[in-house]
Amino acid sequence: MNVIQETSSDIDIKTFRLKLADGNEKMEFMPGQFFEFSVPGVGEAPFGFASSPLDKDFFEVSIKRVGVVTEAIHNLKSGDTVWIRGPLGNTFPLGLMENSNILIIAGGLGLAPLRPLIAYILHRENRDKYKKVQMLLAARSTGDFIYKRDFGEWSKSKDTEIVLTIDRPEQGWDGKVGFPHNIVGEMDIDFNNTYAVTCGPPIMIKFVSAKLVELGIPKNKIYTTLEMRMTCGVGKCGKCNIGHKYVCVDGPVFCMEELAEMPQEY
Ligand SMILES: Cc1cc2nc3c(=O)[nH]c(=O)nc-3n(C[C@H](O)[C@H](O)[C@H](O)COP(=O)(O)OP(=O)(O)OC[C@H]3O[C@@H](n4cnc5c(N)ncnc54)[C@H](O)[C@@H]3O)c2cc1C
Ligand code: FES
């Protein structure tokens, strides 16, 4: 695996584009899946795929620097060799979501694991399988939105709406101001025929899911993806369990109906 390009960066988050060292091998994954990223001599950590699953020659991952492994990854240079294990975990229910409206609600880096889903649904080969696609993308400030370069392209897709919101007013900002659970009720959403997918800080997921249930989306149509601490990633070590579920193999994608049955340990 070679680090071939860093496509964006701010203080804490860097996006890496990787390709398999054997140029003939293709990376096959589906939206929602993750992989274990290993830096020789440092360690291994799980990260979600963050690019289109339809781009087979490379994939991207966006990584926030929080500790030992992520620091080492941030220090990688183009051309360095690293190792990965994957793809691992389950996927978003793309089949179940067909013929429905799709509502994506993401906060900050939470947009990373949803980016493959957005790319998949909006791709010309798949777009007709889904109805209206609405996105509510939240960030602390205008400088904190990731993948801004994608927003224009996504909004060109038919029947697609993107609403941006930031936590506090900023001079020159003409988008929404406020937390996503307060903004979602202002959007024109057909709650009777919509699958919602949300990812962001745990507190955001909690408030957003409660609001979506209040607005009328059933718990079995609200999905999120969890980031428990993991070691093996393949259901062997027991590190990532919540009750009798292993997040690495039963997840990381869960619907609210399943989460309601599980202990509140996430
Ligand atoms: C399925 C999955 C997908 C993920 N996708 C991404 C992604 O796309 N981008 C990204 O930046 N991160 C992602 N993460 C989180 C990432 O795995 C951790 O940030 C990483 O393991 C930290 O490793 P470290 O050695 O740098 O930090 P450590 O030195 O191990 O820890 C540093 C600090 O981060 C905390 N921490 C470590 N791991 C986690 C975790 N899983 N959840 C909450 N807090 C944690 C520790 O408690 C500590 O306070 C994902 C996790 C999972 C399970
Ligand atoms: S990380 Fe080992 S069982 Fe999930």
Tab-separated table of C-alpha atoms and ligand atoms in Angstrom:
chain	number	residue	atom	x	y	z
A	1	MET	CA	0.000	0.000	0.000
A	2	ASN	CA	1.451	3.360	-0.957
A	3	VAL	CA	0.504	6.761	0.320
A	4	ILE	CA	0.279	8.557	-2.975
A	5	GLN	CA	-1.461	11.802	-2.210
A	6	GLU	CA	-2.770	13.880	0.609
A	7	THR	CA	-5.891	15.486	-0.809
A	8	SER	CA	-6.780	17.882	1.972
A	9	SER	CA	-5.673	18.836	5.417
A	10	ASP	CA	-6.390	21.171	8.253
A	11	ILE	CA	-4.884	21.227	11.726
A	12	ASP	CA	-6.361	17.940	12.965
A	13	ILE	CA	-7.734	16.067	9.971
A	14	LYS	CA	-5.871	14.794	6.955
A	15	THR	CA	-7.261	12.866	4.010
A	16	PHE	CA	-4.998	10.243	2.464
A	17	ARG	CA	-5.395	8.607	-0.906
A	18	LEU	CA	-3.988	5.083	-0.980
A	19	LYS	CA	-3.544	2.468	-3.658
A	20	LEU	CA	-2.514	-1.152	-3.524
A	21	ALA	CA	1.193	-1.696	-4.091
A	22	ASP	CA	0.343	-4.368	-6.675
A	23	GLY	CA	-1.149	-2.056	-9.285
A	24	ASN	CA	-3.238	-4.917	-10.743
A	25	GLU	CA	-5.132	-5.533	-7.496
A	26	LYS	CA	-8.355	-3.576	-6.912
A	27	MET	CA	-9.759	-2.461	-3.579
A	28	GLU	CA	-13.330	-3.747	-3.248
A	29	PHE	CA	-15.473	-2.395	-0.386
A	30	MET	CA	-19.032	-1.206	0.173
A	31	PRO	CA	-20.334	1.920	1.960
A	32	GLY	CA	-20.134	1.532	5.745
A	33	GLN	CA	-17.174	-0.847	5.830
A	34	PHE	CA	-13.866	-0.095	7.525
A	35	PHE	CA	-10.298	-1.381	7.551
A	36	GLU	CA	-7.394	-1.724	9.973
A	37	PHE	CA	-4.558	0.665	9.065
A	38	SER	CA	-1.171	-0.499	10.266
A	39	VAL	CA	1.972	1.598	10.541
A	40	PRO	CA	5.060	-0.636	10.893
A	41	GLY	CA	6.676	-0.353	14.322
A	42	VAL	CA	3.827	1.789	15.693
A	43	GLY	CA	0.509	-0.072	15.665
A	44	GLU	CA	-2.844	-0.561	14.035
A	45	ALA	CA	-6.180	1.291	14.219
A	46	PRO	CA	-9.585	1.049	12.471
A	47	PHE	CA	-10.838	3.688	10.017
A	48	GLY	CA	-13.823	3.925	7.705
A	49	PHE	CA	-13.397	4.022	3.942
A	50	ALA	CA	-14.100	7.613	2.880
A	51	SER	CA	-14.213	7.548	-0.919
A	52	SER	CA	-16.474	6.160	-3.619
A	53	PRO	CA	-16.604	2.349	-3.686
A	54	LEU	CA	-16.886	2.701	-7.471
A	55	ASP	CA	-13.323	4.074	-7.695
A	56	LYS	CA	-11.405	0.806	-7.689
A	57	ASP	CA	-7.877	2.092	-8.343
A	58	PHE	CA	-7.509	3.928	-5.038
A	59	PHE	CA	-9.391	4.698	-1.863
A	60	GLU	CA	-9.337	7.562	0.610
A	61	VAL	CA	-9.407	7.796	4.379
A	62	SER	CA	-9.783	10.903	6.531
A	63	ILE	CA	-8.006	10.727	9.842
A	64	LYS	CA	-8.175	12.933	12.920
A	65	ARG	CA	-4.963	13.065	14.928
A	66	VAL	CA	-5.802	11.931	18.484
A	67	GLY	CA	-3.000	9.580	19.621
A	68	VAL	CA	-0.101	7.315	18.766
A	69	VAL	CA	-1.256	5.603	15.545
A	70	THR	CA	-3.051	8.618	14.105
A	71	GLU	CA	-0.001	10.805	14.824
A	72	ALA	CA	2.213	8.310	12.958
A	73	ILE	CA	-0.235	8.259	10.033
A	74	HIS	CA	-0.271	12.075	9.908
A	75	ASN	CA	3.527	11.960	9.623
A	76	LEU	CA	3.463	9.616	6.595
A	77	LYS	CA	4.800	10.973	3.347
A	78	SER	CA	3.719	10.324	-0.207
A	79	GLY	CA	5.338	7.046	-1.333
A	80	ASP	CA	5.585	5.498	2.164
A	81	THR	CA	4.444	1.878	2.447
A	82	VAL	CA	1.814	0.891	5.016
A	83	TRP	CA	-0.356	-2.205	5.561
A	84	ILE	CA	-4.097	-2.586	5.739
A	85	ARG	CA	-6.506	-5.389	6.692
A	86	GLY	CA	-9.959	-5.270	5.212
A	87	PRO	CA	-12.576	-4.542	4.146
A	88	LEU	CA	-14.186	-5.359	7.519
A	89	GLY	CA	-17.669	-5.022	9.006
A	90	ASN	CA	-21.141	-4.683	7.551
A	91	THR	CA	-22.552	-2.107	5.140
A	92	PHE	CA	-25.390	0.391	4.922
A	93	PRO	CA	-28.591	-1.395	3.739
A	94	LEU	CA	-28.413	-0.164	0.149
A	95	GLY	CA	-31.031	-2.664	-1.055
A	96	LEU	CA	-33.577	-1.811	1.661
A	97	MET	CA	-33.077	1.896	0.971
A	98	GLU	CA	-34.036	1.589	-2.709
A	99	ASN	CA	-37.215	3.417	-3.822
A	100	SER	CA	-37.080	5.633	-0.725
A	101	ASN	CA	-35.981	9.191	-0.046
A	102	ILE	CA	-32.592	9.366	1.640
A	103	LEU	CA	-31.722	11.816	4.409
A	104	ILE	CA	-28.054	12.107	5.367
A	105	ILE	CA	-27.200	14.036	8.539
A	106	ALA	CA	-23.484	14.415	9.255
A	107	GLY	CA	-21.513	16.378	11.821
A	108	GLY	CA	-17.834	17.231	11.281
A	109	LEU	CA	-15.680	14.184	10.540
A	110	GLY	CA	-18.884	12.104	10.685
A	111	LEU	CA	-19.255	12.894	6.989
A	112	ALA	CA	-16.229	10.639	6.257
A	113	PRO	CA	-17.946	7.224	6.570
A	114	LEU	CA	-21.038	8.612	4.792
A	115	ARG	CA	-19.103	9.886	1.775
A	116	PRO	CA	-18.938	6.397	0.127
A	117	LEU	CA	-22.712	6.092	0.633
A	118	ILE	CA	-23.372	9.497	-0.945
A	119	ALA	CA	-21.034	8.716	-3.862
A	120	TYR	CA	-22.708	5.323	-4.395
A	121	ILE	CA	-26.284	6.660	-4.340
A	122	LEU	CA	-25.534	9.686	-6.529
A	123	HIS	CA	-23.561	7.674	-9.105
A	124	ARG	CA	-25.321	7.649	-12.486
A	125	GLU	CA	-25.627	3.845	-12.387
A	126	ASN	CA	-27.523	3.955	-9.074
A	127	ARG	CA	-29.242	7.347	-8.894
A	128	ASP	CA	-32.589	6.139	-10.300
A	129	LYS	CA	-32.873	3.472	-7.589
A	130	TYR	CA	-33.314	6.142	-4.916
A	131	LYS	CA	-35.785	9.047	-4.658
A	132	LYS	CA	-35.000	12.470	-3.244
A	133	VAL	CA	-31.594	12.775	-1.551
A	134	GLN	CA	-31.324	15.404	1.173
A	135	MET	CA	-28.214	16.168	3.184
A	136	LEU	CA	-27.908	18.211	6.346
A	137	LEU	CA	-24.203	18.804	6.910
A	138	ALA	CA	-23.074	20.404	10.151
A	139	ALA	CA	-19.745	21.829	11.292
A	140	ARG	CA	-18.599	23.955	14.204
A	141	SER	CA	-17.571	26.769	11.841
A	142	THR	CA	-17.240	27.362	8.091
A	143	GLY	CA	-13.576	26.329	8.276
A	144	ASP	CA	-14.488	22.922	9.728
A	145	PHE	CA	-16.473	21.467	6.804
A	146	ILE	CA	-14.643	18.556	5.190
A	147	TYR	CA	-15.014	17.607	1.484
A	148	LYS	CA	-16.224	21.115	0.584
A	149	ARG	CA	-14.904	20.354	-2.905
A	150	ASP	CA	-17.623	17.665	-3.268
A	151	PHE	CA	-20.604	19.844	-2.350
A	152	GLY	CA	-20.950	21.473	-5.792
A	153	GLU	CA	-20.755	18.117	-7.587
A	154	TRP	CA	-23.268	16.440	-5.243
A	155	SER	CA	-25.780	19.278	-5.585
A	156	LYS	CA	-25.738	18.897	-9.406
A	157	SER	CA	-27.329	15.428	-9.069
A	158	LYS	CA	-31.078	15.459	-9.784
A	159	ASP	CA	-33.482	15.869	-6.873
A	160	THR	CA	-30.667	16.465	-4.399
A	161	GLU	CA	-30.593	19.105	-1.666
A	162	ILE	CA	-27.695	20.109	0.561
A	163	VAL	CA	-28.290	22.226	3.673
A	164	LEU	CA	-25.225	23.458	5.563
A	165	THR	CA	-25.320	24.572	9.167
A	166	ILE	CA	-22.707	25.929	11.580
A	167	ASP	CA	-22.914	26.202	15.365
A	168	ARG	CA	-22.555	29.985	15.685
A	169	PRO	CA	-23.170	32.935	13.322
A	170	GLU	CA	-20.230	34.075	11.166
A	171	GLN	CA	-19.897	37.208	9.085
A	172	GLY	CA	-20.786	36.544	5.448
A	173	TRP	CA	-22.391	33.124	6.176
A	174	ASP	CA	-25.774	32.702	4.463
A	175	GLY	CA	-26.391	29.065	5.457
A	176	LYS	CA	-28.175	27.849	8.578
A	177	VAL	CA	-26.967	28.423	12.117
A	178	GLY	CA	-27.731	25.845	14.804
A	179	PHE	CA	-27.364	22.195	15.720
A	180	PRO	CA	-28.704	19.687	13.162
A	181	HIS	CA	-31.490	18.380	15.417
A	182	ASN	CA	-32.852	21.931	15.554
A	183	ILE	CA	-32.540	22.484	11.796
A	184	VAL	CA	-33.886	19.177	10.436
A	185	GLY	CA	-37.490	20.077	11.310
A	186	GLU	CA	-37.207	23.162	9.033
A	187	MET	CA	-36.468	20.984	5.991
A	188	ASP	CA	-39.177	19.795	3.627
A	189	ILE	CA	-38.865	16.048	4.266
A	190	ASP	CA	-41.368	13.279	3.536
A	191	PHE	CA	-40.851	11.469	6.835
A	192	ASN	CA	-43.204	8.638	5.768
A	193	ASN	CA	-40.896	7.360	3.031
A	194	THR	CA	-37.388	8.235	4.138
A	195	TYR	CA	-34.342	6.305	5.302
A	196	ALA	CA	-32.095	8.469	7.486
A	197	VAL	CA	-28.395	7.909	8.027
A	198	THR	CA	-26.541	9.963	10.595
A	199	CYS	CA	-22.951	10.102	11.824
A	200	GLY	CA	-21.041	12.544	13.984
A	201	PRO	CA	-20.139	13.024	17.633
A	202	PRO	CA	-22.131	10.622	19.906
A	203	ILE	CA	-24.093	13.524	21.437
A	204	MET	CA	-25.161	14.677	17.966
A	205	ILE	CA	-26.249	11.178	16.948
A	206	LYS	CA	-28.296	10.918	20.154
A	207	PHE	CA	-30.144	14.229	19.648
A	208	VAL	CA	-30.606	13.778	15.890
A	209	SER	CA	-32.003	10.240	16.190
A	210	ALA	CA	-34.442	11.275	18.930
A	211	LYS	CA	-35.608	14.179	16.745
A	212	LEU	CA	-36.037	11.947	13.685
A	213	VAL	CA	-38.180	9.522	15.699
A	214	GLU	CA	-40.232	12.484	16.975
A	215	LEU	CA	-40.678	13.688	13.380
A	216	GLY	CA	-42.038	10.285	12.369
A	217	ILE	CA	-39.188	8.187	10.904
A	218	PRO	CA	-39.412	4.642	12.325
A	219	LYS	CA	-36.386	3.397	14.306
A	220	ASN	CA	-35.761	0.647	11.736
A	221	LYS	CA	-35.207	3.330	9.079
A	222	ILE	CA	-32.638	5.381	11.032
A	223	TYR	CA	-29.048	4.150	10.696
A	224	THR	CA	-25.748	5.169	12.189
A	225	THR	CA	-22.218	3.829	12.399
A	226	LEU	CA	-20.368	3.272	15.697
A	227	GLU	CA	-16.704	3.832	16.557
A	228	MET	CA	-15.984	1.496	19.478
A	229	ARG	CA	-12.364	0.762	20.398
A	230	MET	CA	-11.221	-2.345	18.523
A	231	THR	CA	-8.266	-4.710	18.371
A	232	CYS	CA	-8.757	-7.722	16.074
A	233	GLY	CA	-11.581	-6.309	13.936
A	234	VAL	CA	-12.834	-9.826	13.125
A	235	GLY	CA	-14.948	-10.903	16.116
A	236	LYS	CA	-12.226	-12.810	18.015
A	237	CYS	CA	-10.920	-10.637	20.873
A	238	GLY	CA	-14.165	-9.341	22.394
A	239	LYS	CA	-12.804	-5.802	22.726
A	240	CYS	CA	-15.638	-4.110	20.832
A	241	ASN	CA	-18.683	-5.856	22.264
A	242	ILE	CA	-21.869	-4.080	23.272
A	243	GLY	CA	-23.970	-6.708	25.025
A	244	HIS	CA	-23.899	-9.759	22.751
A	245	LYS	CA	-23.038	-7.752	19.598
A	246	TYR	CA	-19.532	-7.260	18.271
A	247	VAL	CA	-19.302	-3.860	16.582
A	248	CYS	CA	-16.527	-5.117	14.263
A	249	VAL	CA	-18.616	-7.897	12.683
A	250	ASP	CA	-22.278	-7.137	13.569
A	251	GLY	CA	-21.580	-3.449	12.796
A	252	PRO	CA	-20.254	-0.835	12.597
A	253	VAL	CA	-23.588	0.050	10.915
A	254	PHE	CA	-26.648	-0.328	13.147
A	255	CYS	CA	-30.232	0.881	12.978
A	256	MET	CA	-31.813	2.635	15.944
A	257	GLU	CA	-34.154	-0.304	16.497
A	258	GLU	CA	-31.129	-2.579	17.114
A	259	LEU	CA	-29.366	0.025	19.273
A	260	ALA	CA	-32.474	0.412	21.444
A	261	GLU	CA	-32.130	-3.300	22.345
A	262	MET	CA	-28.427	-2.962	23.234
A	263	PRO	CA	-26.849	-1.671	26.489
A	264	GLN	CA	-26.074	2.089	26.292
A	265	GLU	CA	-22.285	1.516	26.197
A	266	TYR	CA	-21.521	3.406	22.992
B	1	LIG	C1	-15.227	1.315	12.599
B	1	LIG	C2	-14.405	2.528	12.958
B	1	LIG	C3	-14.208	3.516	12.021
B	1	LIG	C4	-13.446	4.642	12.349
B	1	LIG	N1	-13.259	5.574	11.381
B	1	LIG	C5	-12.483	6.639	11.636
B	1	LIG	C6	-12.216	7.591	10.618
B	1	LIG	O1	-12.689	7.467	9.470
B	1	LIG	N2	-11.411	8.638	10.921
B	1	LIG	C7	-10.864	8.793	12.178
B	1	LIG	O2	-10.131	9.770	12.388
B	1	LIG	N3	-11.107	7.907	13.172
B	1	LIG	C8	-11.886	6.835	12.926
B	1	LIG	N4	-12.101	5.904	13.921
B	1	LIG	C9	-11.494	6.127	15.250
B	1	LIG	C10	-10.034	5.673	15.217
B	1	LIG	O3	-9.981	4.270	15.138
B	1	LIG	C11	-9.297	6.149	16.499
B	1	LIG	O4	-9.212	7.549	16.478
B	1	LIG	C12	-7.904	5.548	16.525
B	1	LIG	O5	-7.985	4.176	16.840
B	1	LIG	C13	-7.050	6.266	17.562
B	1	LIG	O6	-5.785	5.617	17.566
B	1	LIG	P1	-4.525	6.317	18.218
B	1	LIG	O7	-3.503	5.270	18.440
B	1	LIG	O8	-4.116	7.502	17.397
B	1	LIG	O9	-5.093	6.895	19.563
B	1	LIG	P2	-4.868	6.308	21.034
B	1	LIG	O10	-3.485	6.688	21.446
B	1	LIG	O11	-5.256	4.857	21.064
B	1	LIG	O12	-5.979	7.133	21.810
B	1	LIG	C14	-5.978	8.563	21.826
B	1	LIG	C15	-7.282	9.067	22.400
B	1	LIG	O13	-8.374	8.731	21.529
B	1	LIG	C16	-9.322	7.935	22.217
B	1	LIG	N5	-9.784	6.908	21.286
B	1	LIG	C17	-9.045	5.977	20.654
B	1	LIG	N6	-9.805	5.200	19.876
B	1	LIG	C18	-11.063	5.640	20.019
B	1	LIG	C19	-12.308	5.237	19.491
B	1	LIG	N7	-12.444	4.208	18.657
B	1	LIG	N8	-13.393	5.941	19.857
B	1	LIG	C20	-13.301	6.980	20.704
B	1	LIG	N9	-12.151	7.400	21.238
B	1	LIG	C21	-11.051	6.740	20.910
B	1	LIG	C22	-8.580	7.348	23.392
B	1	LIG	O14	-9.444	7.049	24.472
B	1	LIG	C23	-7.627	8.459	23.744
B	1	LIG	O15	-8.263	9.444	24.517
B	1	LIG	C24	-12.877	4.780	13.641
B	1	LIG	C25	-13.085	3.775	14.599
B	1	LIG	C26	-13.833	2.670	14.256
B	1	LIG	C27	-14.035	1.586	15.264
B	2	FES	S1	-12.339	-5.926	17.750
B	2	FES	FE1	-12.008	-7.972	18.388
B	2	FES	S2	-14.017	-8.730	18.599
B	2	FES	FE2	-14.322	-6.778	17.703
